[in-house]
Amino acid sequence: MRSTTSDDYKQRSSLKGRLYILLAVMLLPFIAFSIYKAIDINNRLEAEIQAKNLSLVKSVAHDIDEYINSTGEVLIPIANLKDVRTQNWPAVKIYLDQIVPKYPFYHLIAFVDVKGNLKVAAMSEKMAKSEDAKKVNVSDTGCYRRGIVANGIAVGDFMYSKLTGMPVTHVTYPVFDMSGKRIGLVAAAFDLTKIQNKLMKTNITQHTVISVVDNMGTYIARNKDPKKWVGKNIADADRYKLMLGKTEGTYKAMSADGTNRVYAFTTASKVPWIVRAGIDEKYILDQVRAELINHFAVFIPLLLIAIIGWVWTERDVNKLHQKTEYLSIIDPLTRLYNCRKLNNDLSLELSRAKRCKRQLSFAMIDIDHFKQYNDNNGHQLGDEALASVAEIIRNAVRDIDSVYRYGGEEMCVVLPETDKVGAAAVAERIRADVEQARFIGEENQPLGKLTISIGVATYPNDSISKEGIIKSADIALYKAKDK
């Protein structure tokens, strides 16, 4: 009897040992897969965020360029006035006093002679009296040094106005007398709070910091804590040096407030100012954690089922892994493919297009004024609208086309073997189908209905790379929104 009990004990111990070994063999790949999955999700989220931030900073840089262009349109006619060129200051003063109220985003418009003296100036009613201008010399400023030798529009550095004490940058245009001799310049003190207000109104998340830095490394505007940071110089900081000499790019660094962020930046074309947007790395890690939880909420039960199956029936879990991987490439709200799937598919389709010498088109789609729709109707109806728009897009394309959720309210379509004319026709069909659809609460939208904007890019006409195709479509989307 003792012998039998001992044998049973040994058998049970042997079975338990084999089970522990089996569990260890299965859990080690699971742990390795978990690490790989976390890295993969983190890299994907960083790439998505950098792409969205790059689009955001390009939009702000475009607005800055428009501000500078519009300032030039104001100054050039003034510089060519006969009264200005003949230095008829009383007449010039009357003229400037008449036009300054029309441009509230300028603190003043003034004439500066070749020695840097303000000869005549007109200021907005909120500013100091224009008589104070007669006592001011600006020969020590960057705007004077650049403007007095320029043959066209010139832009000065960030400074606090000598007359108003407000943060400004000066835009100048040269003035010549009737014989062609340079006699000075006309200058507009551009109110930098206009750019600041633009940043504050830009639709960005609370985890994103967007700022504008001039060519001397000085903060011109910042959406968070502007009073603390505007006017501060970061020329010696590594995060500033990483952007020098580049028109655009991405990087990771510690911000001025001690927060590690993932950044995207671009340079305005009319002025050497850098627009930069960064998102907290902690926020990204929280998103990674959330995605892992969602992923393993499906994966872990399947793993347990697999363990039971291996122990009792020696069945493998390959099909279960395939199911899990399929779920990892689907956006749960819209049931469209996600950005991970887009990156893989677009690379494959581009390779096929190059190999077969065929055209390939890519459409970027954005729901217009979607934040307003969410604010008016709530996020539940907003989610329903997103899902409905996704279904409309899916029904409007061919079987060989693929639809993806790019992020937020943005979606995109890969159109194999499609030229720009064909892609434009598909885009118009999608746009019209969405416009004809009905959504709860759409009457409060700016156009009285929920609408979309679409940008299209085609290989090889617009670009031959994946990044270039996405960027070209994104630029076309912003142009469509401006119409």
Coordinates of C-alpha atoms in Angstrom, one line a residue:
M1 CA 0.0 0.0 0.0
R2 CA 2.9 2.3 0.8
S3 CA 4.5 1.5 -2.5
T4 CA 1.3 2.3 -4.5
T5 CA 0.9 5.6 -2.8
S6 CA 4.5 6.5 -3.4
D7 CA 4.2 5.6 -7.1
D8 CA 1.0 7.8 -7.4
Y9 CA 2.8 10.6 -5.7
K10 CA 5.7 10.3 -8.1
Q11 CA 3.4 10.2 -11.1
R12 CA 1.5 13.3 -9.9
S13 CA 4.8 15.1 -9.2
S14 CA 6.1 14.2 -12.7
L15 CA 2.8 15.4 -14.3
K16 CA 3.0 18.6 -12.3
G17 CA 6.6 19.1 -13.3
R18 CA 5.8 18.6 -17.0
L19 CA 2.9 21.0 -16.7
Y20 CA 5.2 23.7 -15.1
I21 CA 7.7 23.2 -17.9
L22 CA 5.0 23.4 -20.5
L23 CA 3.7 26.6 -18.9
A24 CA 7.2 28.1 -18.8
V25 CA 7.8 27.2 -22.4
M26 CA 4.5 28.9 -23.4
L27 CA 4.9 32.0 -21.2
L28 CA 8.4 32.9 -22.3
P29 CA 7.2 33.5 -25.9
F30 CA 4.2 35.3 -24.4
I31 CA 6.4 37.6 -22.4
A32 CA 8.7 38.2 -25.4
F33 CA 5.7 38.9 -27.6
S34 CA 4.4 41.4 -25.0
I35 CA 7.6 43.3 -25.1
Y36 CA 7.6 43.3 -28.9
K37 CA 4.0 44.4 -28.9
A38 CA 4.7 47.3 -26.5
I39 CA 7.6 48.6 -28.6
D40 CA 5.6 48.2 -31.8
I41 CA 2.6 50.1 -30.4
N42 CA 4.9 52.9 -29.1
N43 CA 6.7 53.3 -32.4
R44 CA 3.4 53.4 -34.3
L45 CA 1.8 55.9 -31.9
E46 CA 4.9 58.2 -32.1
A47 CA 4.8 58.0 -35.9
E48 CA 1.1 58.9 -36.0
I49 CA 1.6 61.8 -33.5
Q50 CA 4.6 63.2 -35.3
A51 CA 2.6 63.1 -38.6
K52 CA -0.4 64.9 -37.1
N53 CA 1.8 67.4 -35.3
L54 CA 3.7 68.1 -38.6
S55 CA 0.4 68.8 -40.3
L56 CA -0.5 71.1 -37.4
V57 CA 2.7 73.2 -37.5
K58 CA 2.4 73.5 -41.2
S59 CA -1.0 75.0 -40.8
V60 CA 0.2 77.5 -38.3
A61 CA 3.3 78.3 -40.4
H62 CA 0.9 78.9 -43.4
D63 CA -1.1 81.4 -41.3
I64 CA 2.1 83.2 -40.3
D65 CA 3.1 83.5 -44.0
E66 CA -0.3 84.9 -44.8
Y67 CA 0.1 87.5 -42.0
I68 CA 3.5 88.6 -43.4
N69 CA 2.1 88.7 -47.0
S70 CA -0.9 90.8 -45.9
T71 CA 1.5 93.2 -44.1
G72 CA 3.5 93.7 -47.2
E73 CA 0.3 94.5 -49.1
V74 CA -0.3 97.3 -46.6
L75 CA 3.2 98.7 -46.6
I76 CA 4.1 98.7 -50.3
P77 CA 1.4 101.2 -51.3
I78 CA 2.3 103.5 -48.4
A79 CA 6.0 103.5 -49.5
N80 CA 5.0 104.5 -53.0
L81 CA 2.8 107.4 -52.0
K82 CA 4.1 110.7 -53.4
D83 CA 3.6 112.4 -50.0
V84 CA 5.9 109.8 -48.4
R85 CA 8.5 110.0 -51.1
T86 CA 8.5 113.8 -50.9
Q87 CA 8.5 113.7 -47.1
N88 CA 5.3 115.7 -46.7
W89 CA 4.9 114.6 -43.1
P90 CA 1.7 116.5 -42.2
A91 CA -0.1 114.8 -45.1
V92 CA 1.5 111.5 -44.3
K93 CA 0.3 111.8 -40.7
I94 CA -3.3 112.4 -41.8
Y95 CA -3.2 109.4 -44.2
L96 CA -1.7 107.0 -41.6
D97 CA -4.2 108.1 -38.9
Q98 CA -7.0 107.2 -41.3
I99 CA -5.7 103.7 -42.2
V100 CA -4.4 102.5 -38.9
P101 CA -7.8 101.8 -37.4
K102 CA -8.5 99.4 -40.2
Y103 CA -5.6 97.2 -39.1
P104 CA -6.1 96.5 -35.3
F105 CA -3.3 93.8 -35.4
Y106 CA -0.7 96.6 -35.9
H107 CA 0.4 98.6 -32.9
L108 CA 1.6 101.3 -35.2
I109 CA 2.6 102.2 -38.8
A110 CA 5.5 104.6 -39.1
F111 CA 8.1 106.2 -41.3
V112 CA 11.8 105.8 -40.1
D113 CA 14.5 107.9 -41.7
V114 CA 18.0 106.6 -42.7
K115 CA 19.3 107.5 -39.2
G116 CA 16.7 105.5 -37.4
N117 CA 14.5 108.4 -36.3
L118 CA 10.8 108.0 -36.3
K119 CA 9.6 111.0 -38.3
V120 CA 5.9 110.2 -38.3
A121 CA 3.8 107.4 -36.8
A122 CA 0.1 106.5 -36.3
M123 CA -1.0 104.2 -33.5
S124 CA -4.1 102.4 -32.5
E125 CA -6.3 104.1 -30.0
K126 CA -5.2 101.7 -27.2
M127 CA -1.6 102.6 -27.6
A128 CA 0.5 105.6 -26.5
K129 CA 0.0 109.0 -28.2
S130 CA 1.8 109.2 -31.5
E131 CA 3.6 112.4 -30.3
D132 CA 5.9 110.1 -28.3
A133 CA 7.2 108.7 -31.6
K134 CA 9.2 111.9 -32.2
K135 CA 11.5 111.0 -29.3
V136 CA 12.3 107.5 -30.5
N137 CA 15.4 106.2 -32.4
V138 CA 15.4 102.6 -33.6
S139 CA 18.9 102.4 -35.1
D140 CA 19.9 99.8 -32.5
T141 CA 17.1 97.3 -33.5
G142 CA 17.2 94.4 -35.8
C143 CA 14.2 95.7 -37.8
Y144 CA 16.2 98.9 -38.7
R145 CA 19.4 97.1 -39.5
R146 CA 17.7 94.7 -41.9
G147 CA 15.1 97.1 -43.3
I148 CA 17.5 99.9 -44.1
V149 CA 19.5 97.8 -46.5
A150 CA 16.7 95.6 -47.9
N151 CA 15.1 96.0 -51.3
G152 CA 11.9 94.5 -50.3
I153 CA 10.0 93.2 -47.3
A154 CA 12.2 92.6 -44.2
V155 CA 11.3 91.3 -40.8
G156 CA 12.9 92.3 -37.5
D157 CA 13.4 90.3 -34.3
F158 CA 11.1 89.8 -31.3
M159 CA 11.2 92.9 -29.1
Y160 CA 9.1 94.9 -26.7
S161 CA 8.0 98.1 -28.4
K162 CA 9.8 101.2 -27.3
L163 CA 6.5 103.1 -27.4
T164 CA 4.0 100.6 -26.1
G165 CA 6.0 98.0 -24.2
M166 CA 4.0 95.3 -26.1
P167 CA 5.6 92.2 -27.7
V168 CA 6.0 93.0 -31.4
T169 CA 8.0 92.2 -34.5
H170 CA 8.4 94.9 -37.1
V171 CA 7.8 94.3 -40.8
T172 CA 9.5 97.0 -43.0
Y173 CA 9.6 98.1 -46.7
P174 CA 12.1 100.6 -48.1
V175 CA 11.2 104.2 -49.3
F176 CA 13.0 106.1 -52.0
D177 CA 12.6 109.7 -53.0
M178 CA 11.6 110.8 -56.5
S179 CA 15.2 110.6 -57.7
G180 CA 15.6 107.0 -56.5
K181 CA 17.7 107.8 -53.3
R182 CA 16.9 105.7 -50.2
I183 CA 15.4 108.0 -47.6
G184 CA 14.2 105.5 -45.0
L185 CA 11.6 102.8 -44.6
V186 CA 8.0 102.3 -43.6
A187 CA 7.4 99.9 -40.7
A188 CA 4.4 98.1 -39.2
A189 CA 4.7 96.9 -35.6
F190 CA 3.0 93.5 -35.8
D191 CA 1.1 92.6 -32.7
L192 CA 2.4 89.1 -31.7
T193 CA -0.6 88.5 -29.6
K194 CA -2.3 87.8 -32.9
I195 CA -0.1 84.7 -33.4
Q196 CA -0.6 83.9 -29.7
N197 CA -4.4 84.0 -30.1
K198 CA -4.1 81.8 -33.2
L199 CA -2.3 79.1 -31.1
M200 CA -4.8 79.4 -28.3
K201 CA -7.7 78.8 -30.7
T202 CA -6.0 76.0 -32.7
N203 CA -7.7 72.7 -32.1
I204 CA -5.1 70.7 -30.2
T205 CA -5.2 68.3 -27.3
Q206 CA -4.3 69.3 -23.7
H207 CA -1.2 67.1 -23.9
T208 CA 0.2 69.1 -26.8
V209 CA 2.4 72.2 -26.6
I210 CA 2.8 74.3 -29.7
S211 CA 5.2 77.3 -29.9
V212 CA 6.7 79.7 -32.4
V213 CA 10.4 80.6 -32.0
D214 CA 12.2 83.3 -34.0
N215 CA 15.6 83.0 -35.8
M216 CA 17.4 84.2 -32.6
G217 CA 15.9 81.5 -30.5
T218 CA 13.3 83.6 -28.7
Y219 CA 9.8 82.4 -28.0
I220 CA 7.3 84.5 -30.0
A221 CA 4.2 82.6 -28.9
R222 CA 3.3 79.5 -26.9
N223 CA -0.1 78.0 -26.2
K224 CA 0.7 77.0 -22.6
D225 CA 1.9 79.5 -20.0
P226 CA 2.6 82.3 -22.6
K227 CA 3.2 84.9 -20.0
K228 CA 6.0 82.8 -18.5
W229 CA 7.7 81.8 -21.8
V230 CA 7.1 84.5 -24.5
G231 CA 10.3 86.6 -24.8
K232 CA 12.5 83.9 -23.3
N233 CA 15.5 82.8 -25.3
I234 CA 16.5 79.1 -25.9
A235 CA 19.3 79.6 -28.5
D236 CA 21.7 77.6 -26.3
A237 CA 19.4 74.7 -25.7
D238 CA 19.9 71.4 -27.6
R239 CA 16.2 71.2 -28.5
Y240 CA 16.6 74.5 -30.4
K241 CA 19.9 73.4 -32.1
L242 CA 18.3 70.2 -33.3
M243 CA 16.0 72.3 -35.6
L244 CA 18.7 74.7 -37.1
G245 CA 19.3 74.5 -40.8
K246 CA 16.2 72.3 -41.4
T247 CA 12.9 73.2 -43.1
E248 CA 11.0 70.5 -41.1
G249 CA 11.6 67.4 -39.1
T250 CA 10.9 65.4 -35.9
Y251 CA 12.8 64.6 -32.7
K252 CA 12.5 63.8 -29.0
A253 CA 13.8 66.1 -26.3
M254 CA 13.1 67.6 -22.9
S255 CA 11.1 70.8 -23.1
A256 CA 11.7 74.1 -21.4
D257 CA 9.3 73.1 -18.6
G258 CA 11.1 69.8 -17.9
T259 CA 8.7 67.5 -19.7
N260 CA 10.0 64.9 -22.2
R261 CA 8.1 65.3 -25.5
V262 CA 7.9 64.0 -29.1
Y263 CA 8.2 67.0 -31.4
A264 CA 7.5 67.9 -35.0
F265 CA 8.6 71.3 -36.5
T266 CA 8.6 73.3 -39.7
T267 CA 9.9 76.7 -40.8
A268 CA 7.7 79.4 -42.2
S269 CA 8.6 80.4 -45.7
K270 CA 8.2 84.2 -45.4
V271 CA 10.1 84.6 -42.1
P272 CA 12.8 82.5 -40.5
W273 CA 10.5 81.4 -37.6
I274 CA 10.1 77.8 -36.4
V275 CA 6.7 76.4 -35.5
R276 CA 7.0 73.4 -33.2
A277 CA 4.5 71.1 -31.6
G278 CA 5.3 68.4 -29.0
I279 CA 3.2 65.9 -27.1
D280 CA 4.1 64.5 -23.7
E281 CA 5.9 61.1 -23.8
K282 CA 3.9 60.1 -20.7
Y283 CA 0.7 60.6 -22.6
I284 CA 2.1 58.3 -25.4
L285 CA 3.0 55.7 -22.8
D286 CA -0.5 55.9 -21.3
Q287 CA -1.9 55.2 -24.8
V288 CA 0.5 52.3 -25.2
R289 CA -0.6 50.9 -21.9
A290 CA -4.3 51.3 -22.8
E291 CA -3.8 49.5 -26.2
L292 CA -1.8 46.7 -24.5
I293 CA -4.7 46.2 -22.0
N294 CA -7.2 46.1 -24.9
H295 CA -5.0 43.8 -26.9
F296 CA -4.4 41.4 -24.0
A297 CA -8.0 41.5 -22.9
V298 CA -8.6 39.5 -26.0
F299 CA -5.2 37.7 -26.1
I300 CA -5.0 36.4 -22.5
P301 CA -8.3 34.5 -22.5
L302 CA -7.3 33.0 -25.9
L303 CA -4.0 32.1 -24.3
L304 CA -5.7 30.3 -21.4
I305 CA -7.9 28.4 -23.8
A306 CA -4.8 27.5 -25.8
I307 CA -3.0 26.2 -22.6
I308 CA -6.0 24.0 -21.8
G309 CA -6.1 22.8 -25.4
W310 CA -2.4 21.9 -25.4
V311 CA -2.6 20.2 -22.0
W312 CA -5.6 18.1 -22.8
T313 CA -5.9 17.8 -26.6
E314 CA -2.4 18.8 -27.8
R315 CA -4.0 21.4 -30.1
D316 CA -2.0 24.5 -31.1
V317 CA -3.1 28.1 -31.0
N318 CA -1.9 29.3 -34.4
K319 CA -5.5 30.3 -35.5
L320 CA -6.0 32.1 -32.2
H321 CA -2.9 34.1 -32.8
Q322 CA -4.1 35.0 -36.3
K323 CA -7.4 36.2 -34.9
T324 CA -5.6 38.3 -32.3
E325 CA -3.3 39.8 -35.0
Y326 CA -6.4 40.6 -37.1
L327 CA -8.0 42.5 -34.2
S328 CA -4.8 44.5 -33.8
I329 CA -5.0 46.0 -37.3
I330 CA -8.7 47.1 -37.0
D331 CA -9.9 50.4 -35.5
P332 CA -12.6 49.3 -33.0
L333 CA -14.9 52.4 -33.5
T334 CA -15.1 52.6 -37.3
R335 CA -14.1 49.0 -38.2
L336 CA -11.7 50.4 -40.7
Y337 CA -8.1 49.4 -40.9
N338 CA -5.7 51.3 -38.6
C339 CA -2.5 53.2 -39.3
R340 CA -0.3 50.2 -38.7
K341 CA -2.1 48.4 -41.5
L342 CA -1.9 51.5 -43.7
N343 CA 1.9 51.7 -43.4
N344 CA 2.3 48.1 -44.4
D345 CA -0.3 48.3 -47.3
L346 CA 0.9 51.5 -48.8
S347 CA 4.5 50.3 -48.9
L348 CA 3.4 47.1 -50.6
E349 CA 1.1 48.9 -53.1
L350 CA 3.9 51.4 -53.9
S351 CA 6.3 48.5 -54.6
R352 CA 3.8 46.9 -56.8
A353 CA 3.1 50.1 -58.7
K354 CA 6.8 50.7 -59.3
R355 CA 7.3 47.1 -60.4
C356 CA 4.3 47.1 -62.8
K357 CA 4.8 50.7 -63.8
R358 CA 1.2 51.5 -62.8
Q359 CA -0.2 54.6 -61.1
L360 CA -1.4 54.6 -57.5
S361 CA -3.5 57.3 -55.8
F362 CA -4.0 58.1 -52.1
A363 CA -6.8 60.2 -50.6
M364 CA -6.7 61.9 -47.2
I365 CA -10.2 62.7 -45.8
D366 CA -11.1 65.0 -42.9
I367 CA -14.5 65.8 -41.4
D368 CA -15.0 69.6 -41.4
H369 CA -15.5 71.4 -38.1
F370 CA -15.8 68.1 -36.3
K371 CA -14.8 69.5 -32.9
Q372 CA -17.8 71.9 -33.2
Y373 CA -20.0 68.9 -34.0
N374 CA -18.7 67.1 -30.9
D375 CA -19.1 70.1 -28.7
N376 CA -22.7 70.7 -29.9
N377 CA -23.9 67.1 -29.9
G378 CA -21.7 65.2 -27.5
H379 CA -19.0 62.5 -28.1
Q380 CA -21.5 59.6 -28.4
L381 CA -23.1 61.2 -31.4
G382 CA -19.7 62.2 -32.6
D383 CA -18.6 58.6 -32.5
E384 CA -21.7 57.5 -34.4
A385 CA -21.1 60.2 -37.0
L386 CA -17.5 58.9 -37.4
A387 CA -18.7 55.3 -37.9
S388 CA -21.4 56.4 -40.4
V389 CA -18.9 58.4 -42.5
A390 CA -16.5 55.4 -42.4
E391 CA -19.3 53.2 -43.8
I392 CA -20.2 55.8 -46.5
I393 CA -16.6 55.8 -47.6
R394 CA -16.3 52.0 -47.6
N395 CA -19.5 51.8 -49.8
A396 CA -18.2 54.4 -52.2
V397 CA -14.9 52.7 -53.2
R398 CA -14.1 49.6 -55.2
D399 CA -13.3 46.2 -53.8
I400 CA -9.6 46.6 -54.5
D401 CA -9.5 49.9 -52.6
S402 CA -8.7 50.0 -48.9
V403 CA -10.0 52.4 -46.3
Y404 CA -8.2 53.3 -43.1
R405 CA -8.7 55.5 -40.0
Y406 CA -5.7 57.8 -39.9
G407 CA -6.5 59.2 -36.5
G408 CA -9.2 61.4 -34.9
E409 CA -11.6 62.5 -37.6
E410 CA -9.2 61.8 -40.4
M411 CA -9.5 58.8 -42.7
C412 CA -7.8 57.8 -46.0
V413 CA -8.1 55.5 -49.0
V414 CA -5.4 53.7 -51.0
L415 CA -6.5 53.4 -54.6
P416 CA -4.4 50.9 -56.6
E417 CA -4.0 51.4 -60.4
T418 CA -5.8 54.7 -60.3
D419 CA -4.6 58.0 -61.9
K420 CA -5.4 61.5 -60.6
V421 CA -8.5 61.9 -62.7
G422 CA -9.9 58.6 -61.5
A423 CA -9.0 59.4 -57.9
A424 CA -10.7 62.8 -58.2
A425 CA -13.8 61.1 -59.4
V426 CA -13.8 58.8 -56.4
A427 CA -13.1 61.7 -54.0
E428 CA -16.0 63.7 -55.4
R429 CA -18.3 60.6 -55.1
I430 CA -17.3 60.2 -51.5
R431 CA -17.7 63.9 -50.8
A432 CA -21.2 64.0 -52.4
D433 CA -22.4 60.9 -50.6
V434 CA -21.4 62.3 -47.2
E435 CA -23.0 65.6 -48.0
Q436 CA -26.3 63.9 -48.9
A437 CA -26.3 61.8 -45.8
R438 CA -28.2 63.0 -42.7
F439 CA -26.7 63.3 -39.3
I440 CA -28.3 64.3 -36.0
G441 CA -27.5 67.9 -35.1
E442 CA -25.8 68.7 -38.4
E443 CA -28.0 71.8 -38.8
N444 CA -25.7 73.6 -36.3
Q445 CA -22.6 73.1 -38.5
P446 CA -21.2 76.2 -40.4
L447 CA -22.7 74.9 -43.7
G448 CA -25.9 73.5 -42.1
K449 CA -24.7 70.0 -42.7
L450 CA -21.8 67.6 -41.9
T451 CA -19.3 67.8 -44.7
I452 CA -15.8 66.5 -45.5
S453 CA -12.7 67.8 -47.3
I454 CA -10.5 65.5 -49.4
G455 CA -6.9 65.8 -50.6
V456 CA -5.5 63.5 -53.3
A457 CA -2.0 62.6 -54.3
T458 CA -0.8 60.3 -57.1
Y459 CA 2.3 58.2 -57.7
P460 CA 4.5 59.0 -59.5
N461 CA 3.1 62.5 -60.4
D462 CA 3.2 63.9 -56.8
S463 CA 5.9 61.8 -55.1
I464 CA 7.6 58.4 -55.4
S465 CA 7.9 57.7 -51.7
K466 CA 5.3 56.6 -49.1
E467 CA 6.0 59.6 -46.9
G468 CA 5.9 62.0 -49.9
I469 CA 2.5 60.6 -51.0
I470 CA 1.0 61.1 -47.6
K471 CA 2.5 64.6 -47.3
S472 CA 1.3 65.6 -50.7
A473 CA -2.2 64.4 -49.9
D474 CA -2.1 66.2 -46.6
I475 CA -1.1 69.5 -48.3
A476 CA -3.9 69.0 -50.9
L477 CA -6.3 68.5 -48.0
Y478 CA -5.4 71.8 -46.4
K479 CA -5.8 73.5 -49.7
A480 CA -9.3 72.0 -50.1
K481 CA -10.2 73.2 -46.6
D482 CA -9.2 76.8 -47.5
K483 CA -11.5 76.9 -50.5

